[in-house]
């Protein structure tokens, strides 16, 4: 059995990349069954997509997820709903695994069956649909495309469908807003269905509404968000510090044993690449997992959806909408999927603009650098210093959004609509699963890409002379040192930043190779606190990793925008870091 996870969406327009991908797949691939996961507590909004799927002629199973939440405020007759829709309906509570077995049985039972749209749009609209279908008979449309669905899309004014059937002459077509009329008729059909199978119990989400008066307040909402974000990083650093210290102690002991029993090239490789290089990266696994844990908790409580809504107002000031904020938040995990998530943005201008500023979001790969430097130079305030990196990235992204939006990408922000779920107590299982799903990406990367880059750094730092000072990496670092000297960076730090272009985690790994297992002690004598903070800022702002740049090229389909991101980030990183050093030297 092959399972394809399509993007989450509300419709099948041709303006959104994600909606177009989903629509094309359903039309061209004709899957045996389509599982439509519906929020049970908001059937009016979610069943709209169900009707669209039925119009496409696909075989649908409706899943009423979060059924426990819905039954707190309403009674749903599942059997009646299934009968009225003409498709199987399965209630589930996914976070507790309830209804999953029933869903699996339904999928196996219904796979391969055919469905027909049941929606009637009234005599006037049905007459128009019939006329268009008659015109379509003269075309050799692919058999996978239902003529009725094409007729509906033409009535809605879908530009892509118009291009496909450009030879059709729609005679005697009245001057109407087909998209508006069809939407009205669909919602009328949904209301009729819900009147027969849903009974309200009382006012919904009363507690959520009360909390939202503060959380979404136009003045209080922003400081509350910043306090929560600050608390998240302080907690993550302090809670993970003891575990990181244990891992660091383990690798230090391992280094002593390897020095005693191994010598020559093998000893150098084990001590330099494996223990000092990769070990220095693995030390920062605990804080990364704790950050992912906190983010998962905030998501499961329903708070992150509210942050997106809250930020819509602020994003509008800088030329974006709340829809852009979601990919930006994803950038805190990894910029690669975050950039790909911009496909959900209908406006091409906003999509490109979001891609351009997304690399300024501090991905988890940069966190080891922050934790290392903050722990060495700002230990008593490490959480606050790390928080400042995330805040600086957000602020600079907003500023550059204004600059780019008024110069290279002029235009106005699009409207933003989002469903706000009720607040709920986080599920331990869901939170831990989300934490692991994100964290295992870092572990996998540590065992593959990062280890490969660390081996490369070890080789470049060991050959051709066998000493670090005469190595290839030293030669490259010393060549670039005059440029980085105003920032207070020596050739080792310069070389680490260079290796960071391949993978940001490799910055710490390379430093581990060059400085050895006593990395913290060596760093404290190599640079001062001002240059250390500038180093963190430079790591935040300079060129994203190779994978992120490849995705920028893929999503923009332009080498111009890719080169633009590389150049502006290099210039921004150097300028801001130099400014910090100059101001810091005057103050301290």
Coordinates of C-alpha atoms in Angstrom, one line a residue:
X1 CA 0.0 0.0 0.0
X2 CA 1.3 3.4 -1.0
X3 CA 0.3 6.4 1.1
X4 CA 0.7 10.0 -0.3
X5 CA 0.4 12.9 2.1
X6 CA -0.9 15.9 0.2
X7 CA -0.6 19.5 1.5
X8 CA -3.2 20.7 4.0
X9 CA -5.7 23.0 2.2
X10 CA -9.2 24.4 2.0
X11 CA -9.7 24.4 -1.8
X12 CA -8.3 23.6 -5.2
X13 CA -7.5 27.0 -6.8
X14 CA -4.7 27.4 -9.3
X15 CA -3.3 30.5 -7.5
X16 CA -1.7 28.5 -4.6
X17 CA 1.2 26.1 -5.5
X18 CA 0.1 23.7 -2.7
X19 CA -3.5 23.6 -3.9
X20 CA -2.4 23.1 -7.5
X21 CA -0.1 20.2 -6.5
X22 CA -2.9 18.5 -4.7
X23 CA -5.4 19.1 -7.4
X24 CA -3.2 17.8 -10.2
X25 CA -2.3 14.7 -8.2
X26 CA -6.0 13.8 -7.5
X27 CA -7.0 14.4 -11.1
X28 CA -4.1 12.7 -12.9
X29 CA -3.2 9.9 -10.5
X30 CA -6.7 8.8 -9.5
X31 CA -5.9 7.4 -6.1
X32 CA -7.9 4.4 -4.9
X33 CA -9.2 6.3 -1.9
X34 CA -8.8 9.8 -0.5
X35 CA -8.9 10.3 3.2
X36 CA -10.4 13.7 4.0
X37 CA -9.4 14.6 7.6
X38 CA -12.0 17.0 9.0
X39 CA -11.9 19.1 12.2
X40 CA -15.1 17.8 13.8
X41 CA -15.5 21.1 15.8
X42 CA -15.8 23.1 12.6
X43 CA -17.8 21.1 10.1
X44 CA -19.2 24.1 8.3
X45 CA -15.8 25.2 7.1
X46 CA -14.2 21.8 6.7
X47 CA -17.0 20.0 4.7
X48 CA -16.5 22.6 2.0
X49 CA -13.4 20.7 0.9
X50 CA -15.4 17.4 1.1
X51 CA -17.8 18.7 -1.5
X52 CA -15.0 19.9 -3.7
X53 CA -13.5 16.4 -3.6
X54 CA -16.8 14.8 -4.4
X55 CA -17.1 17.1 -7.4
X56 CA -13.8 15.9 -8.6
X57 CA -15.2 12.3 -8.7
X58 CA -12.6 10.9 -6.2
X59 CA -13.4 8.1 -3.7
X60 CA -13.6 9.9 -0.4
X61 CA -13.6 8.7 3.2
X62 CA -14.4 11.5 5.7
X63 CA -12.5 11.4 9.0
X64 CA -14.0 13.4 11.9
X65 CA -10.9 14.1 13.8
X66 CA -10.8 15.6 17.3
X67 CA -14.2 14.1 17.8
X68 CA -13.9 14.3 21.6
X69 CA -13.5 18.1 21.3
X70 CA -16.6 18.4 19.1
X71 CA -18.8 16.3 21.4
X72 CA -18.3 18.8 24.2
X73 CA -20.4 21.4 22.4
X74 CA -22.5 19.3 19.9
X75 CA -24.0 15.9 19.1
X76 CA -23.1 14.5 15.7
X77 CA -25.1 11.8 14.1
X78 CA -22.3 10.1 12.3
X79 CA -24.6 7.6 10.5
X80 CA -26.8 10.3 9.2
X81 CA -23.9 12.4 8.0
X82 CA -22.5 9.4 6.1
X83 CA -25.9 8.8 4.5
X84 CA -26.3 12.5 3.4
X85 CA -22.8 12.8 2.1
X86 CA -22.9 9.4 0.4
X87 CA -19.5 8.4 1.7
X88 CA -18.1 6.6 4.8
X89 CA -17.6 8.8 7.9
X90 CA -15.2 7.6 10.6
X91 CA -14.9 9.5 13.9
X92 CA -11.4 9.6 15.4
X93 CA -9.3 11.0 18.2
X94 CA -5.9 10.7 16.6
X95 CA -3.9 11.9 19.6
X96 CA -5.3 8.9 21.6
X97 CA -5.4 6.5 18.7
X98 CA -9.2 6.1 18.9
X99 CA -10.9 5.2 15.6
X100 CA -7.6 4.4 13.8
X101 CA -8.4 0.7 13.4
X102 CA -11.9 1.5 12.1
X103 CA -10.3 4.0 9.6
X104 CA -7.9 1.3 8.3
X105 CA -10.8 -1.1 7.8
X106 CA -12.7 1.5 5.9
X107 CA -9.8 2.3 3.6
X108 CA -9.4 -1.4 2.7
X109 CA -13.1 -1.8 2.2
X110 CA -13.7 1.3 0.1
X111 CA -10.5 1.3 -2.0
X112 CA -11.2 1.4 -5.7
X113 CA -14.9 2.3 -5.4
X114 CA -16.3 5.1 -7.5
X115 CA -18.2 8.1 -6.3
X116 CA -20.5 10.7 -7.9
X117 CA -21.1 14.3 -6.8
X118 CA -24.4 14.6 -5.0
X119 CA -24.4 18.4 -4.9
X120 CA -27.2 20.1 -6.8
X121 CA -26.8 23.8 -7.5
X122 CA -30.3 24.6 -8.5
X123 CA -32.0 24.7 -11.9
X124 CA -30.4 27.9 -13.2
X125 CA -26.8 26.8 -12.4
X126 CA -27.4 23.2 -13.5
X127 CA -28.6 24.5 -16.9
X128 CA -25.4 26.4 -17.3
X129 CA -23.3 23.3 -16.2
X130 CA -25.2 21.2 -18.8
X131 CA -24.5 23.7 -21.6
X132 CA -20.8 23.8 -20.8
X133 CA -20.6 20.0 -20.6
X134 CA -22.1 19.9 -24.1
X135 CA -19.5 22.2 -25.4
X136 CA -16.8 20.1 -23.8
X137 CA -18.0 17.0 -25.7
X138 CA -16.3 18.5 -28.7
X139 CA -12.9 18.4 -27.0
X140 CA -10.7 15.4 -26.4
X141 CA -10.3 15.9 -22.7
X142 CA -8.3 13.2 -20.8
X143 CA -10.6 10.6 -19.4
X144 CA -9.2 11.2 -16.0
X145 CA -10.8 14.7 -15.9
X146 CA -14.6 14.7 -15.1
X147 CA -16.4 17.1 -17.5
X148 CA -18.7 18.3 -14.8
X149 CA -15.7 19.3 -12.7
X150 CA -14.2 21.2 -15.7
X151 CA -17.6 23.0 -16.2
X152 CA -17.6 24.0 -12.5
X153 CA -14.1 25.3 -12.7
X154 CA -14.9 27.3 -15.9
X155 CA -17.9 28.9 -14.1
X156 CA -15.5 29.8 -11.2
X157 CA -13.2 31.5 -13.7
X158 CA -10.2 29.2 -13.1
X159 CA -7.5 30.6 -15.4
X160 CA -5.6 27.4 -15.8
X161 CA -8.6 25.4 -16.8
X162 CA -9.5 28.2 -19.3
X163 CA -6.2 27.7 -20.9
X164 CA -6.6 24.0 -21.1
X165 CA -10.0 24.2 -22.8
X166 CA -9.3 27.4 -24.7
X167 CA -11.2 26.3 -27.8
X168 CA -14.5 26.0 -26.0
X169 CA -17.1 28.7 -27.0
X170 CA -19.3 29.3 -24.0
X171 CA -22.4 30.6 -25.8
X172 CA -25.2 32.5 -24.1
X173 CA -23.2 32.7 -20.8
X174 CA -24.7 35.3 -18.5
X175 CA -22.5 37.9 -16.8
X176 CA -22.4 36.3 -13.3
X177 CA -19.9 35.7 -10.5
X178 CA -19.9 32.0 -10.9
X179 CA -17.3 31.5 -8.1
X180 CA -19.5 33.4 -5.6
X181 CA -22.7 31.6 -6.6
X182 CA -21.2 28.2 -6.4
X183 CA -19.7 28.9 -3.0
X184 CA -23.0 30.1 -1.7
X185 CA -24.8 27.0 -3.0
X186 CA -22.2 24.7 -1.5
X187 CA -22.5 26.4 1.9
X188 CA -26.3 26.1 1.6
X189 CA -25.9 22.4 1.0
X190 CA -23.6 22.1 4.1
X191 CA -26.1 24.0 6.3
X192 CA -28.9 21.7 5.1
X193 CA -26.8 18.6 6.0
X194 CA -25.8 20.0 9.4
X195 CA -29.3 20.8 10.3
X196 CA -30.2 17.2 10.0
X197 CA -27.2 15.5 11.7
X198 CA -25.8 18.1 14.2
X199 CA -27.4 19.2 17.5
X200 CA -25.7 22.1 19.4
X201 CA -25.4 21.7 23.1
X202 CA -24.4 25.2 24.0
X203 CA -21.8 28.0 23.6
X204 CA -18.4 26.7 22.4
X205 CA -15.0 27.4 23.6
X206 CA -16.1 29.9 26.3
X207 CA -12.8 29.5 28.2
X208 CA -10.8 29.9 25.0
X209 CA -12.6 33.1 24.1
X210 CA -11.7 34.5 27.6
X211 CA -8.1 33.6 27.3
X212 CA -7.9 35.1 23.8
X213 CA -9.0 38.5 25.1
X214 CA -5.5 38.7 26.6
X215 CA -3.4 36.5 24.2
X216 CA -4.7 38.2 21.1
X217 CA -5.0 41.7 22.6
X218 CA -3.6 44.3 20.1
X219 CA -1.2 45.7 22.8
X220 CA -0.7 42.9 25.3
X221 CA -0.4 40.1 22.7
X222 CA 3.1 41.0 21.5
X223 CA 4.8 41.3 24.9
X224 CA 3.1 38.1 26.0
X225 CA 4.6 36.3 22.9
X226 CA 8.1 37.7 23.6
X227 CA 7.9 36.7 27.2
X228 CA 6.9 33.1 26.3
X229 CA 9.6 32.9 23.6
X230 CA 12.2 34.2 26.1
X231 CA 11.0 31.7 28.8
X232 CA 11.2 28.9 26.2
X233 CA 14.9 29.5 25.5
X234 CA 15.9 30.1 29.1
X235 CA 14.1 26.9 30.1
X236 CA 15.7 24.9 27.2
X237 CA 19.2 26.0 28.1
X238 CA 19.0 25.5 31.8
X239 CA 17.1 22.2 31.7
X240 CA 19.6 20.7 29.1
X241 CA 22.8 22.1 30.6
X242 CA 23.4 19.1 33.1
X243 CA 22.8 16.6 30.3
X244 CA 25.2 18.4 27.9
X245 CA 27.8 18.6 30.7
X246 CA 27.6 14.8 31.1
X247 CA 28.0 14.2 27.4
X248 CA 30.9 16.7 27.3
X249 CA 32.6 14.9 30.2
X250 CA 32.1 11.5 28.4
X251 CA 33.9 12.7 25.3
X252 CA 36.7 14.3 27.3
X253 CA 37.3 11.0 29.0
X254 CA 37.1 9.2 25.7
X255 CA 39.7 11.6 24.3
X256 CA 42.1 10.7 27.1
X257 CA 41.7 7.0 26.5
X258 CA 42.1 7.4 22.7
X259 CA 45.3 9.4 23.2
X260 CA 46.7 6.6 25.4
X261 CA 45.9 3.7 23.1
X262 CA 45.9 5.1 19.6
X263 CA 48.6 6.9 17.6
X264 CA 49.5 7.9 14.1
X265 CA 46.9 8.7 11.5
X266 CA 44.2 6.5 13.1
X267 CA 44.7 8.2 16.5
X268 CA 44.6 11.6 14.8
X269 CA 41.4 10.6 13.0
X270 CA 39.6 9.2 16.1
X271 CA 40.8 12.1 18.4
X272 CA 40.4 14.9 15.9
X273 CA 37.4 14.0 13.7
X274 CA 35.3 11.6 15.8
X275 CA 35.8 12.8 19.4
X276 CA 36.7 16.5 19.0
X277 CA 34.8 17.1 15.9
X278 CA 31.6 15.1 16.0
X279 CA 31.6 14.9 19.8
X280 CA 31.5 18.7 20.0
X281 CA 28.3 18.7 17.9
X282 CA 26.6 15.9 19.8
X283 CA 27.0 17.8 23.1
X284 CA 24.3 20.1 21.9
X285 CA 21.7 17.5 21.2
X286 CA 20.0 18.1 24.6
X287 CA 19.3 21.8 24.1
X288 CA 18.0 21.2 20.5
X289 CA 15.6 18.5 21.7
X290 CA 14.4 20.7 24.6
X291 CA 13.7 23.6 22.1
X292 CA 11.7 21.2 19.9
X293 CA 9.9 20.0 23.0
X294 CA 8.8 23.5 24.0
X295 CA 7.7 24.3 20.5
X296 CA 5.7 21.1 20.4
X297 CA 4.0 22.0 23.7
X298 CA 3.1 25.5 22.4
X299 CA 1.7 23.9 19.2
X300 CA -0.4 21.3 21.0
X301 CA -1.9 23.9 23.3
X302 CA -3.2 25.8 20.3
X303 CA -1.0 28.9 21.1
X304 CA 1.1 28.8 17.9
X305 CA -2.0 29.2 15.7
X306 CA -2.8 32.3 17.7
X307 CA 0.7 33.7 17.2
X308 CA 0.2 33.5 13.4
X309 CA -3.1 35.3 13.8
X310 CA -1.6 37.9 16.2
X311 CA 1.4 38.5 13.8
X312 CA -0.9 39.1 10.8
X313 CA -1.3 42.7 11.9
X314 CA 2.5 43.2 12.4
X315 CA 3.2 41.4 9.1
X316 CA 0.9 43.7 7.3
X317 CA 3.0 46.6 8.3
X318 CA 6.0 45.1 6.6
X319 CA 4.2 44.0 3.4
X320 CA 3.3 40.4 4.3
X321 CA 0.4 38.6 5.8
X322 CA 0.0 36.1 8.6
X323 CA 0.3 33.3 6.1
X324 CA 3.9 34.2 5.7
X325 CA 4.5 33.9 9.4
X326 CA 3.9 30.1 9.4
X327 CA 6.8 29.3 7.1
X328 CA 9.0 31.7 9.1
X329 CA 8.2 29.9 12.3
X330 CA 9.0 26.6 10.7
X331 CA 12.4 28.2 10.0
X332 CA 13.2 27.8 13.7
X333 CA 13.4 24.1 13.0
X334 CA 15.0 24.0 9.6
X335 CA 15.0 26.5 6.7
X336 CA 14.7 23.8 4.1
X337 CA 11.1 22.6 4.8
X338 CA 10.3 26.2 5.9
X339 CA 11.1 27.5 2.4
X340 CA 9.2 24.7 0.8
X341 CA 6.2 25.6 3.0
X342 CA 5.9 28.9 1.2
X343 CA 4.0 27.0 -1.5
X344 CA 0.8 27.6 0.5
X345 CA 1.1 31.3 -0.1
X346 CA -1.1 32.3 -3.1
X347 CA 0.5 35.7 -3.8
X348 CA 3.7 35.2 -5.8
X349 CA 5.1 38.4 -4.5
X350 CA 4.6 37.4 -0.9
X351 CA 5.9 33.9 -1.6
X352 CA 9.2 35.2 -3.0
X353 CA 9.5 37.8 -0.3
X354 CA 9.0 35.2 2.4
X355 CA 11.7 32.9 0.8
X356 CA 14.2 35.8 0.7
X357 CA 13.9 36.5 4.5
X358 CA 13.3 33.0 5.7
X359 CA 17.1 32.2 6.1
X360 CA 17.2 34.9 8.8
X361 CA 15.2 32.6 11.0
X362 CA 17.5 30.8 13.4
X363 CA 17.3 27.1 12.4
X364 CA 18.3 24.4 14.9
X365 CA 21.6 24.0 13.1
X366 CA 22.7 27.3 14.4
X367 CA 21.7 26.5 18.0
X368 CA 24.9 24.6 18.8
X369 CA 27.0 27.7 18.0
X370 CA 24.7 29.9 20.2
X371 CA 24.8 27.4 23.1
X372 CA 28.6 27.0 22.9
X373 CA 29.4 30.7 22.8
X374 CA 26.7 31.7 25.3
X375 CA 27.9 29.0 27.7
X376 CA 31.5 30.1 27.5
X377 CA 31.2 33.9 27.5
X378 CA 27.7 34.6 29.0
X379 CA 27.0 31.6 31.2
X380 CA 24.9 33.5 33.8
X381 CA 22.6 34.9 31.0
X382 CA 23.0 32.3 28.4
X383 CA 19.2 31.8 27.8
X384 CA 18.7 35.5 27.3
X385 CA 21.7 35.8 24.9
X386 CA 20.4 32.9 22.9
X387 CA 16.9 34.5 22.8
X388 CA 18.4 37.7 21.5
X389 CA 19.7 35.8 18.4
X390 CA 16.2 34.7 17.6
X391 CA 14.7 38.1 18.3
X392 CA 17.4 39.8 16.1
X393 CA 16.7 37.5 13.2
X394 CA 13.0 38.3 13.4
X395 CA 13.6 42.0 13.6
X396 CA 16.0 42.1 10.7
X397 CA 13.6 39.9 8.7
X398 CA 10.9 42.4 9.3
X399 CA 13.1 45.4 8.3
X400 CA 14.3 43.7 5.2
X401 CA 10.8 42.8 4.3
X402 CA 9.9 46.5 4.2
X403 CA 13.1 47.3 2.2
X404 CA 12.5 44.5 -0.4
X405 CA 8.8 45.1 -0.5
X406 CA 9.3 48.7 -1.4
X407 CA 12.1 48.2 -3.9
X408 CA 12.5 44.8 -5.7
X409 CA 9.1 43.3 -4.8
X410 CA 6.5 46.1 -4.7
X411 CA 2.9 45.3 -3.8
X412 CA 0.3 45.0 -1.0
X413 CA -0.2 42.1 1.4
X414 CA -3.0 39.6 0.8
X415 CA -5.8 38.8 3.4
X416 CA -5.2 36.1 5.9
X417 CA -7.7 33.6 7.3
X418 CA -6.9 31.0 9.9
X419 CA -8.9 28.7 12.2
X420 CA -8.2 29.1 15.9
X421 CA -8.4 25.7 17.7
X422 CA -9.6 25.6 21.3
X423 CA -6.9 25.6 24.0
X424 CA -6.2 22.1 25.2
X425 CA -3.9 20.4 27.7
X426 CA -0.9 19.0 25.6
X427 CA -0.8 15.3 25.0
X428 CA 2.5 13.9 26.3
X429 CA 2.4 11.3 23.5
X430 CA 1.8 13.9 20.8
X431 CA 4.5 16.3 22.1
X432 CA 7.1 13.6 22.5
X433 CA 6.4 12.3 19.0
X434 CA 6.6 15.8 17.5
X435 CA 9.9 16.3 19.4
X436 CA 11.3 13.1 18.2
X437 CA 10.2 13.6 14.5
X438 CA 12.1 16.9 14.5
X439 CA 15.0 15.9 16.6
X440 CA 15.8 12.7 14.7
X441 CA 16.5 14.9 11.6
X442 CA 19.3 16.4 13.5
X443 CA 20.6 13.0 14.7
X444 CA 20.5 11.7 11.1
X445 CA 22.3 14.7 9.9
X446 CA 24.9 14.4 12.6
X447 CA 25.6 10.8 11.5
X448 CA 25.8 11.6 7.8
X449 CA 26.3 15.2 6.5
X450 CA 27.9 16.7 9.6
X451 CA 30.2 13.7 10.1
X452 CA 31.2 14.0 6.5
X453 CA 32.0 17.7 6.8
X454 CA 33.9 17.1 10.1
X455 CA 36.0 14.4 8.3
X456 CA 36.7 16.9 5.5
X457 CA 37.7 19.5 8.2
X458 CA 40.0 17.0 9.9
X459 CA 41.6 16.1 6.5
X460 CA 42.1 19.8 5.6
X461 CA 43.5 20.6 9.0
X462 CA 45.9 17.6 9.0
X463 CA 47.4 17.7 5.5
X464 CA 49.8 18.2 3.8
X465 CA 52.2 18.9 6.7
X466 CA 50.6 16.9 9.5
X467 CA 50.2 20.0 11.6
X468 CA 47.2 22.4 11.9
X469 CA 49.3 25.5 11.3
X470 CA 50.6 24.3 7.9
X471 CA 47.4 22.6 6.8
X472 CA 45.2 23.4 3.8
X473 CA 42.5 24.7 6.1
X474 CA 45.0 27.0 7.9
X475 CA 46.1 28.4 4.5
X476 CA 42.5 29.1 3.4
X477 CA 41.7 30.7 6.8
X478 CA 44.8 32.8 6.9
X479 CA 44.1 34.0 3.4
X480 CA 40.6 35.3 4.5
X481 CA 41.8 36.5 7.9
X482 CA 42.6 40.1 6.9
X483 CA 38.9 40.4 5.9
X484 CA 37.7 39.0 9.2
X485 CA 40.3 40.6 11.5
X486 CA 38.2 43.8 12.1
X487 CA 35.6 41.5 13.7
X488 CA 38.2 39.9 16.0
X489 CA 38.0 36.5 14.3
X490 CA 41.2 34.5 13.9
X491 CA 41.8 32.0 11.1
X492 CA 40.3 29.1 13.0
X493 CA 37.0 30.9 13.4
X494 CA 37.1 32.0 9.8
X495 CA 37.7 28.5 8.7
X496 CA 34.8 27.2 10.8
X497 CA 32.5 29.7 9.2
X498 CA 33.6 28.6 5.8
X499 CA 32.8 25.0 6.6
X500 CA 29.5 26.2 7.9
X501 CA 28.4 26.9 4.4
X502 CA 28.1 23.1 3.9
X503 CA 26.1 22.6 7.1
X504 CA 25.8 25.1 10.0
X505 CA 26.3 22.4 12.6
X506 CA 29.8 21.9 11.1
X507 CA 30.8 25.3 12.5
X508 CA 31.1 23.8 16.0
X509 CA 32.4 20.5 14.6
X510 CA 35.2 22.3 12.8
X511 CA 36.1 24.4 15.9
X512 CA 36.3 21.1 17.8
X513 CA 38.7 19.7 15.2
X514 CA 40.9 22.9 15.3
X515 CA 40.8 23.6 19.0
X516 CA 40.6 20.0 20.4
X517 CA 38.5 18.6 23.2
X518 CA 39.1 21.6 25.5
X519 CA 37.1 23.8 23.1
X520 CA 35.5 26.0 25.7
X521 CA 38.8 26.9 27.3
X522 CA 40.5 27.5 24.0
X523 CA 37.8 29.8 22.8
X524 CA 37.8 31.9 25.9
X525 CA 41.5 32.7 25.3
X526 CA 41.1 33.3 21.5
X527 CA 38.4 36.0 21.4
X528 CA 36.8 38.4 23.8
X529 CA 33.1 38.6 24.7
X530 CA 32.3 41.3 22.1
X531 CA 33.8 39.4 19.2
X532 CA 32.1 36.2 20.6
X533 CA 28.7 37.9 20.4
X534 CA 29.6 39.2 16.9
X535 CA 30.5 35.6 16.0
X536 CA 27.0 34.5 17.0
X537 CA 25.4 37.3 15.0
X538 CA 27.6 36.4 11.9
X539 CA 26.5 32.8 12.2
X540 CA 22.9 33.9 12.4
X541 CA 23.0 36.1 9.3
X542 CA 25.5 34.8 6.8
X543 CA 24.9 32.5 3.9
X544 CA 22.5 29.6 4.6
X545 CA 23.7 26.0 4.1
X546 CA 24.0 24.4 0.7
X547 CA 20.7 22.5 1.2
X548 CA 18.8 25.7 1.9
X549 CA 20.3 27.5 -1.1
X550 CA 19.3 24.5 -3.3
X551 CA 15.7 24.8 -2.1
X552 CA 15.7 28.6 -2.7
X553 CA 16.8 27.9 -6.3
X554 CA 14.1 25.2 -6.6
X555 CA 11.2 27.2 -5.2
X556 CA 12.1 30.5 -7.0
X557 CA 13.2 28.8 -10.2
X558 CA 15.7 31.6 -10.5
X559 CA 19.5 31.8 -10.1
X560 CA 19.0 35.5 -9.7
X561 CA 17.1 35.2 -6.4
X562 CA 19.5 32.6 -5.2
X563 CA 22.5 34.8 -5.9
X564 CA 20.6 37.7 -4.3
X565 CA 20.1 35.8 -1.0
X566 CA 23.8 34.8 -0.9
X567 CA 25.1 38.3 -1.5
X568 CA 22.7 40.2 0.7
X569 CA 23.2 37.8 3.7
X570 CA 27.0 38.0 3.4
X571 CA 26.9 41.8 3.3
X572 CA 24.3 41.9 6.2
X573 CA 26.3 39.5 8.4
X574 CA 29.5 41.4 8.0
X575 CA 27.9 44.9 8.4
X576 CA 25.9 44.0 11.6
X577 CA 28.8 42.0 13.2
X578 CA 31.2 44.9 12.5
X579 CA 28.7 47.4 14.0
X580 CA 28.4 45.3 17.1
X581 CA 32.2 45.1 17.5
X582 CA 32.6 48.9 17.0
X583 CA 29.9 49.7 19.5
X584 CA 31.0 47.0 21.9
X585 CA 34.5 48.3 21.9
X586 CA 33.3 51.8 22.8
X587 CA 31.1 50.6 25.6
X588 CA 33.3 47.8 27.1

